[in-house]
């Protein structure tokens, strides 16, 4: 799998293209509702259109991209109902995952988590724009350390969809995750205290849901100000 991710020559592979598009969404360079012009993406990244199309279809299968008849591909704009479903699924799966991590994490995994926390604190302190991506990576690391590829794949998709939900419904801009809560979760994992880790993560999810406003559908409001511009280069 790792070799597939490498760029062959100058032309990015499908996995690299996928990572680039997901990265652009996580960093909010691509916003919900934005048009993804297949021809322009192919030109900018120097890949055949068929490869762009496969990446877009993969993102459609994860509900991150939506295809509209005769209009092409757009970054999905989740409804309030979808947001609730994604939150519920993500929370339940992550609570199981953190329990598994308490059982299965190696000493090396715990060292990786601690190094990640240092990066996260630094990004937060320095007010880096990448702080959201870095705090989201914490959850992806947990998913990997549960050593269950089914959970890992499900969570990757739910975490990407959560970024879109956050873009549309967040109350204030800024870091979604709370670094001190991540620190406590890691300490409970290191102590192999599954009950405490689950309880801390549940508390963390209470804060995550409180950071967004799902009391009304804000999609149409946002549309007025963020009409997708099909001429913009989506890169
Ligand atoms: Zn978090």
mmCIF file of C-alpha atoms and ligand atoms in Angstrom:
data_model
loop_
_atom_site.group_PDB
_atom_site.id
_atom_site.type_symbol
_atom_site.label_atom_id
_atom_site.label_comp_id
_atom_site.label_asym_id
_atom_site.label_seq_id
_atom_site.Cartn_x
_atom_site.Cartn_y
_atom_site.Cartn_z
ATOM 1 C CA UNK A 1 0.000 0.000 0.000
ATOM 2 C CA UNK A 2 2.805 2.396 0.923
ATOM 3 C CA UNK A 3 4.435 1.996 -2.494
ATOM 4 C CA UNK A 4 1.128 2.827 -4.207
ATOM 5 C CA UNK A 5 1.099 6.125 -2.356
ATOM 6 C CA UNK A 6 4.394 7.246 -3.851
ATOM 7 C CA UNK A 7 4.382 9.624 -6.753
ATOM 8 C CA UNK A 8 5.498 7.791 -9.872
ATOM 9 C CA UNK A 9 7.533 10.222 -11.932
ATOM 10 C CA UNK A 10 5.909 13.637 -11.991
ATOM 11 C CA UNK A 11 2.385 12.297 -12.107
ATOM 12 C CA UNK A 12 0.547 11.686 -8.852
ATOM 13 C CA UNK A 13 -1.063 8.294 -8.381
ATOM 14 C CA UNK A 14 -4.714 7.885 -7.474
ATOM 15 C CA UNK A 15 -3.874 7.640 -3.754
ATOM 16 C CA UNK A 16 -1.780 10.800 -3.901
ATOM 17 C CA UNK A 17 -4.586 12.657 -5.704
ATOM 18 C CA UNK A 18 -7.028 11.391 -3.085
ATOM 19 C CA UNK A 19 -4.781 12.613 -0.254
ATOM 20 C CA UNK A 20 -4.398 16.008 -1.938
ATOM 21 C CA UNK A 21 -8.131 16.535 -2.306
ATOM 22 C CA UNK A 22 -8.875 15.326 1.214
ATOM 23 C CA UNK A 23 -6.061 17.562 2.516
ATOM 24 C CA UNK A 24 -7.549 20.562 0.682
ATOM 25 C CA UNK A 25 -10.942 19.825 2.258
ATOM 26 C CA UNK A 26 -9.506 19.317 5.765
ATOM 27 C CA UNK A 27 -7.518 22.552 5.481
ATOM 28 C CA UNK A 28 -10.685 24.244 4.166
ATOM 29 C CA UNK A 29 -9.136 25.328 0.874
ATOM 30 C CA UNK A 30 -12.064 23.484 -0.663
ATOM 31 C CA UNK A 31 -15.398 24.322 0.975
ATOM 32 C CA UNK A 32 -18.736 22.543 1.009
ATOM 33 C CA UNK A 33 -20.655 23.283 -2.185
ATOM 34 C CA UNK A 34 -17.519 24.045 -4.192
ATOM 35 C CA UNK A 35 -17.382 22.789 -7.757
ATOM 36 C CA UNK A 36 -14.660 20.268 -8.558
ATOM 37 C CA UNK A 37 -13.850 20.750 -12.201
ATOM 38 C CA UNK A 38 -12.610 17.411 -13.490
ATOM 39 C CA UNK A 39 -10.787 18.804 -16.546
ATOM 40 C CA UNK A 40 -9.060 21.539 -14.579
ATOM 41 C CA UNK A 41 -8.035 19.193 -11.783
ATOM 42 C CA UNK A 42 -6.548 16.857 -14.394
ATOM 43 C CA UNK A 43 -4.646 19.717 -15.996
ATOM 44 C CA UNK A 44 -3.360 21.232 -12.743
ATOM 45 C CA UNK A 45 -2.169 17.888 -11.363
ATOM 46 C CA UNK A 46 -0.912 16.552 -14.700
ATOM 47 C CA UNK A 47 -3.025 13.385 -14.630
ATOM 48 C CA UNK A 48 -5.570 11.860 -17.022
ATOM 49 C CA UNK A 49 -9.191 12.825 -16.451
ATOM 50 C CA UNK A 50 -10.028 9.171 -15.845
ATOM 51 C CA UNK A 51 -7.805 9.204 -12.759
ATOM 52 C CA UNK A 52 -9.451 12.367 -11.412
ATOM 53 C CA UNK A 53 -12.827 10.779 -12.046
ATOM 54 C CA UNK A 54 -11.874 7.643 -10.061
ATOM 55 C CA UNK A 55 -10.703 9.773 -7.124
ATOM 56 C CA UNK A 56 -13.933 11.800 -7.228
ATOM 57 C CA UNK A 57 -15.964 8.583 -7.305
ATOM 58 C CA UNK A 58 -14.043 7.290 -4.308
ATOM 59 C CA UNK A 59 -14.872 10.512 -2.450
ATOM 60 C CA UNK A 60 -18.508 10.178 -3.562
ATOM 61 C CA UNK A 61 -18.582 6.690 -2.027
ATOM 62 C CA UNK A 62 -17.463 8.318 1.237
ATOM 63 C CA UNK A 63 -20.200 10.994 0.858
ATOM 64 C CA UNK A 64 -17.515 13.683 0.735
ATOM 65 C CA UNK A 65 -18.271 14.552 -2.895
ATOM 66 C CA UNK A 66 -21.671 14.737 -4.628
ATOM 67 C CA UNK A 67 -22.304 14.351 -8.350
ATOM 68 C CA UNK A 68 -25.068 16.480 -9.840
ATOM 69 C CA UNK A 69 -26.632 15.617 -13.162
ATOM 70 C CA UNK A 70 -25.065 17.649 -16.010
ATOM 71 C CA UNK A 71 -23.216 19.827 -13.521
ATOM 72 C CA UNK A 72 -20.374 17.613 -12.360
ATOM 73 C CA UNK A 73 -18.834 17.048 -8.938
ATOM 74 C CA UNK A 74 -19.157 19.249 -5.853
ATOM 75 C CA UNK A 75 -17.803 19.089 -2.336
ATOM 76 C CA UNK A 76 -20.774 17.766 -0.320
ATOM 77 C CA UNK A 77 -22.766 20.119 1.838
ATOM 78 C CA UNK A 78 -24.202 18.011 4.653
ATOM 79 C CA UNK A 79 -27.745 18.509 5.942
ATOM 80 C CA UNK A 80 -28.548 18.832 9.653
ATOM 81 C CA UNK A 81 -29.868 15.271 9.605
ATOM 82 C CA UNK A 82 -26.684 13.928 8.005
ATOM 83 C CA UNK A 83 -24.638 15.848 10.550
ATOM 84 C CA UNK A 84 -26.530 14.187 13.399
ATOM 85 C CA UNK A 85 -26.093 10.738 11.850
ATOM 86 C CA UNK A 86 -22.380 11.235 11.221
ATOM 87 C CA UNK A 87 -21.844 12.511 14.765
ATOM 88 C CA UNK A 88 -23.724 9.585 16.296
ATOM 89 C CA UNK A 89 -21.859 6.993 14.205
ATOM 90 C CA UNK A 90 -18.469 8.596 14.738
ATOM 91 C CA UNK A 91 -18.948 8.893 18.502
ATOM 92 C CA UNK A 92 -20.072 5.290 18.959
ATOM 93 C CA UNK A 93 -17.287 3.863 16.793
ATOM 94 C CA UNK A 94 -14.591 5.968 18.442
ATOM 95 C CA UNK A 95 -15.714 4.902 21.915
ATOM 96 C CA UNK A 96 -15.219 1.274 20.856
ATOM 97 C CA UNK A 97 -11.940 2.154 19.155
ATOM 98 C CA UNK A 98 -10.431 3.830 22.216
ATOM 99 C CA UNK A 99 -11.281 0.749 24.272
ATOM 100 C CA UNK A 100 -9.434 -1.422 21.742
ATOM 101 C CA UNK A 101 -6.495 0.988 21.734
ATOM 102 C CA UNK A 102 -6.223 0.578 25.522
ATOM 103 C CA UNK A 103 -5.810 -3.170 24.955
ATOM 104 C CA UNK A 104 -3.720 -3.155 21.788
ATOM 105 C CA UNK A 105 -1.492 -0.069 21.806
ATOM 106 C CA UNK A 106 2.217 -0.871 21.929
ATOM 107 C CA UNK A 107 4.788 1.199 23.824
ATOM 108 C CA UNK A 108 5.779 2.614 20.425
ATOM 109 C CA UNK A 109 2.170 3.655 19.729
ATOM 110 C CA UNK A 110 2.011 5.515 23.023
ATOM 111 C CA UNK A 111 5.284 7.288 22.187
ATOM 112 C CA UNK A 112 3.783 8.228 18.785
ATOM 113 C CA UNK A 113 0.673 9.624 20.517
ATOM 114 C CA UNK A 114 2.796 11.671 22.934
ATOM 115 C CA UNK A 115 4.881 13.088 20.086
ATOM 116 C CA UNK A 116 1.661 13.942 18.297
ATOM 117 C CA UNK A 117 0.405 15.829 21.372
ATOM 118 C CA UNK A 118 3.579 17.939 21.343
ATOM 119 C CA UNK A 119 2.970 18.831 17.682
ATOM 120 C CA UNK A 120 -0.633 19.631 18.458
ATOM 121 C CA UNK A 121 0.223 21.885 21.399
ATOM 122 C CA UNK A 122 2.815 23.711 19.343
ATOM 123 C CA UNK A 123 0.394 24.225 16.426
ATOM 124 C CA UNK A 124 -2.225 25.507 18.874
ATOM 125 C CA UNK A 125 0.242 27.821 20.648
ATOM 126 C CA UNK A 126 1.599 29.201 17.366
ATOM 127 C CA UNK A 127 -1.972 29.578 16.045
ATOM 128 C CA UNK A 128 -1.030 27.647 12.931
ATOM 129 C CA UNK A 129 -3.737 27.296 10.277
ATOM 130 C CA UNK A 130 -2.967 23.556 10.206
ATOM 131 C CA UNK A 131 -4.175 23.138 13.814
ATOM 132 C CA UNK A 132 -7.486 21.608 12.733
ATOM 133 C CA UNK A 133 -5.828 19.053 10.531
ATOM 134 C CA UNK A 134 -3.354 18.158 13.303
ATOM 135 C CA UNK A 135 -6.030 17.747 15.959
ATOM 136 C CA UNK A 136 -8.075 15.657 13.519
ATOM 137 C CA UNK A 137 -4.988 13.488 12.967
ATOM 138 C CA UNK A 138 -5.137 12.544 16.651
ATOM 139 C CA UNK A 139 -8.413 10.735 16.021
ATOM 140 C CA UNK A 140 -7.045 9.064 12.869
ATOM 141 C CA UNK A 141 -4.049 7.820 14.881
ATOM 142 C CA UNK A 142 -6.376 6.250 17.450
ATOM 143 C CA UNK A 143 -8.328 4.598 14.625
ATOM 144 C CA UNK A 144 -5.124 3.075 13.237
ATOM 145 C CA UNK A 145 -3.924 1.891 16.657
ATOM 146 C CA UNK A 146 -7.125 -0.102 17.228
ATOM 147 C CA UNK A 147 -5.728 -2.395 14.495
ATOM 148 C CA UNK A 148 -9.058 -3.024 12.884
ATOM 149 C CA UNK A 149 -9.017 -1.849 9.253
ATOM 150 C CA UNK A 150 -12.824 -1.860 9.086
ATOM 151 C CA UNK A 151 -13.090 0.696 11.897
ATOM 152 C CA UNK A 152 -10.145 2.616 10.457
ATOM 153 C CA UNK A 153 -11.796 2.976 7.050
ATOM 154 C CA UNK A 154 -15.189 3.877 8.487
ATOM 155 C CA UNK A 155 -13.677 6.497 10.749
ATOM 156 C CA UNK A 156 -11.532 8.031 7.992
ATOM 157 C CA UNK A 157 -14.700 8.707 6.024
ATOM 158 C CA UNK A 158 -16.625 9.980 9.078
ATOM 159 C CA UNK A 159 -13.761 12.286 10.080
ATOM 160 C CA UNK A 160 -13.631 13.780 6.554
ATOM 161 C CA UNK A 161 -17.396 14.268 6.597
ATOM 162 C CA UNK A 162 -17.129 15.882 10.005
ATOM 163 C CA UNK A 163 -14.822 18.546 8.551
ATOM 164 C CA UNK A 164 -17.576 19.459 6.072
ATOM 165 C CA UNK A 165 -20.143 19.579 8.887
ATOM 166 C CA UNK A 166 -17.834 21.786 10.893
ATOM 167 C CA UNK A 167 -17.380 24.114 7.886
ATOM 168 C CA UNK A 168 -21.125 24.630 7.561
ATOM 169 C CA UNK A 169 -22.338 24.497 11.168
ATOM 170 C CA UNK A 170 -19.516 25.515 13.490
ATOM 171 C CA UNK A 171 -20.357 28.264 15.980
ATOM 172 C CA UNK A 172 -16.940 29.918 15.899
ATOM 173 C CA UNK A 173 -13.927 29.271 13.747
ATOM 174 C CA UNK A 174 -10.852 27.822 15.367
ATOM 175 C CA UNK A 175 -9.595 24.527 16.720
ATOM 176 C CA UNK A 176 -12.325 21.969 17.103
ATOM 177 C CA UNK A 177 -10.493 19.694 19.480
ATOM 178 C CA UNK A 178 -9.283 20.498 22.938
ATOM 179 C CA UNK A 179 -5.659 19.595 23.388
ATOM 180 C CA UNK A 180 -5.866 19.042 27.148
ATOM 181 C CA UNK A 181 -8.606 16.457 26.600
ATOM 182 C CA UNK A 182 -6.407 14.647 24.076
ATOM 183 C CA UNK A 183 -3.612 14.673 26.685
ATOM 184 C CA UNK A 184 -5.875 13.034 29.275
ATOM 185 C CA UNK A 185 -7.081 10.409 26.781
ATOM 186 C CA UNK A 186 -3.458 9.448 26.031
ATOM 187 C CA UNK A 187 -2.639 9.218 29.724
ATOM 188 C CA UNK A 188 -5.562 6.818 30.264
ATOM 189 C CA UNK A 189 -4.436 4.737 27.264
ATOM 190 C CA UNK A 190 -0.879 4.602 28.655
ATOM 191 C CA UNK A 191 -2.323 3.443 32.005
ATOM 192 C CA UNK A 192 -4.496 0.849 30.146
ATOM 193 C CA UNK A 193 -7.500 2.328 31.888
ATOM 194 C CA UNK A 194 -10.215 1.688 29.290
ATOM 195 C CA UNK A 195 -13.127 2.950 31.439
ATOM 196 C CA UNK A 196 -11.417 6.286 32.074
ATOM 197 C CA UNK A 197 -10.359 6.623 28.410
ATOM 198 C CA UNK A 198 -13.923 5.956 27.200
ATOM 199 C CA UNK A 199 -15.351 8.407 29.721
ATOM 200 C CA UNK A 200 -12.848 11.141 28.759
ATOM 201 C CA UNK A 201 -13.532 10.604 25.060
ATOM 202 C CA UNK A 202 -17.307 10.759 25.661
ATOM 203 C CA UNK A 203 -16.749 14.078 27.460
ATOM 204 C CA UNK A 204 -14.598 15.218 24.504
ATOM 205 C CA UNK A 205 -17.459 14.392 22.129
ATOM 206 C CA UNK A 206 -19.831 16.478 24.266
ATOM 207 C CA UNK A 207 -17.536 19.435 23.532
ATOM 208 C CA UNK A 208 -17.288 18.574 19.846
ATOM 209 C CA UNK A 209 -21.078 18.540 19.394
ATOM 210 C CA UNK A 210 -21.414 21.725 21.463
ATOM 211 C CA UNK A 211 -19.046 23.504 19.045
ATOM 212 C CA UNK A 212 -21.537 23.240 16.192
ATOM 213 C CA UNK A 213 -25.060 24.568 15.792
ATOM 214 C CA UNK A 214 -27.528 22.038 14.396
ATOM 215 C CA UNK A 215 -30.654 23.900 15.419
ATOM 216 C CA UNK A 216 -31.382 24.945 11.838
ATOM 217 C CA UNK A 217 -30.291 24.106 8.341
ATOM 218 C CA UNK A 218 -27.677 26.712 7.473
ATOM 219 C CA UNK A 219 -26.920 25.311 4.054
ATOM 220 C CA UNK A 220 -29.136 27.736 2.153
ATOM 221 C CA UNK A 221 -27.861 30.720 4.135
ATOM 222 C CA UNK A 222 -24.291 29.810 3.298
ATOM 223 C CA UNK A 223 -25.232 29.341 -0.358
ATOM 224 C CA UNK A 224 -26.036 33.027 -0.745
ATOM 225 C CA UNK A 225 -22.532 34.023 0.242
ATOM 226 C CA UNK A 226 -20.598 31.081 -1.100
ATOM 227 C CA UNK A 227 -22.102 30.309 -4.485
ATOM 228 C CA UNK A 228 -19.772 27.834 -6.142
ATOM 229 C CA UNK A 229 -17.710 29.454 -8.867
ATOM 230 C CA UNK A 230 -17.197 26.893 -11.631
ATOM 231 C CA UNK A 231 -14.370 28.926 -13.157
ATOM 232 C CA UNK A 232 -12.235 28.673 -10.042
ATOM 233 C CA UNK A 233 -9.341 26.281 -10.216
ATOM 234 C CA UNK A 234 -9.951 23.625 -7.614
ATOM 235 C CA UNK A 235 -6.451 22.605 -6.607
HETATM 236 ZN ZN1 LIG B 1 -10.267 15.586 19.450
#
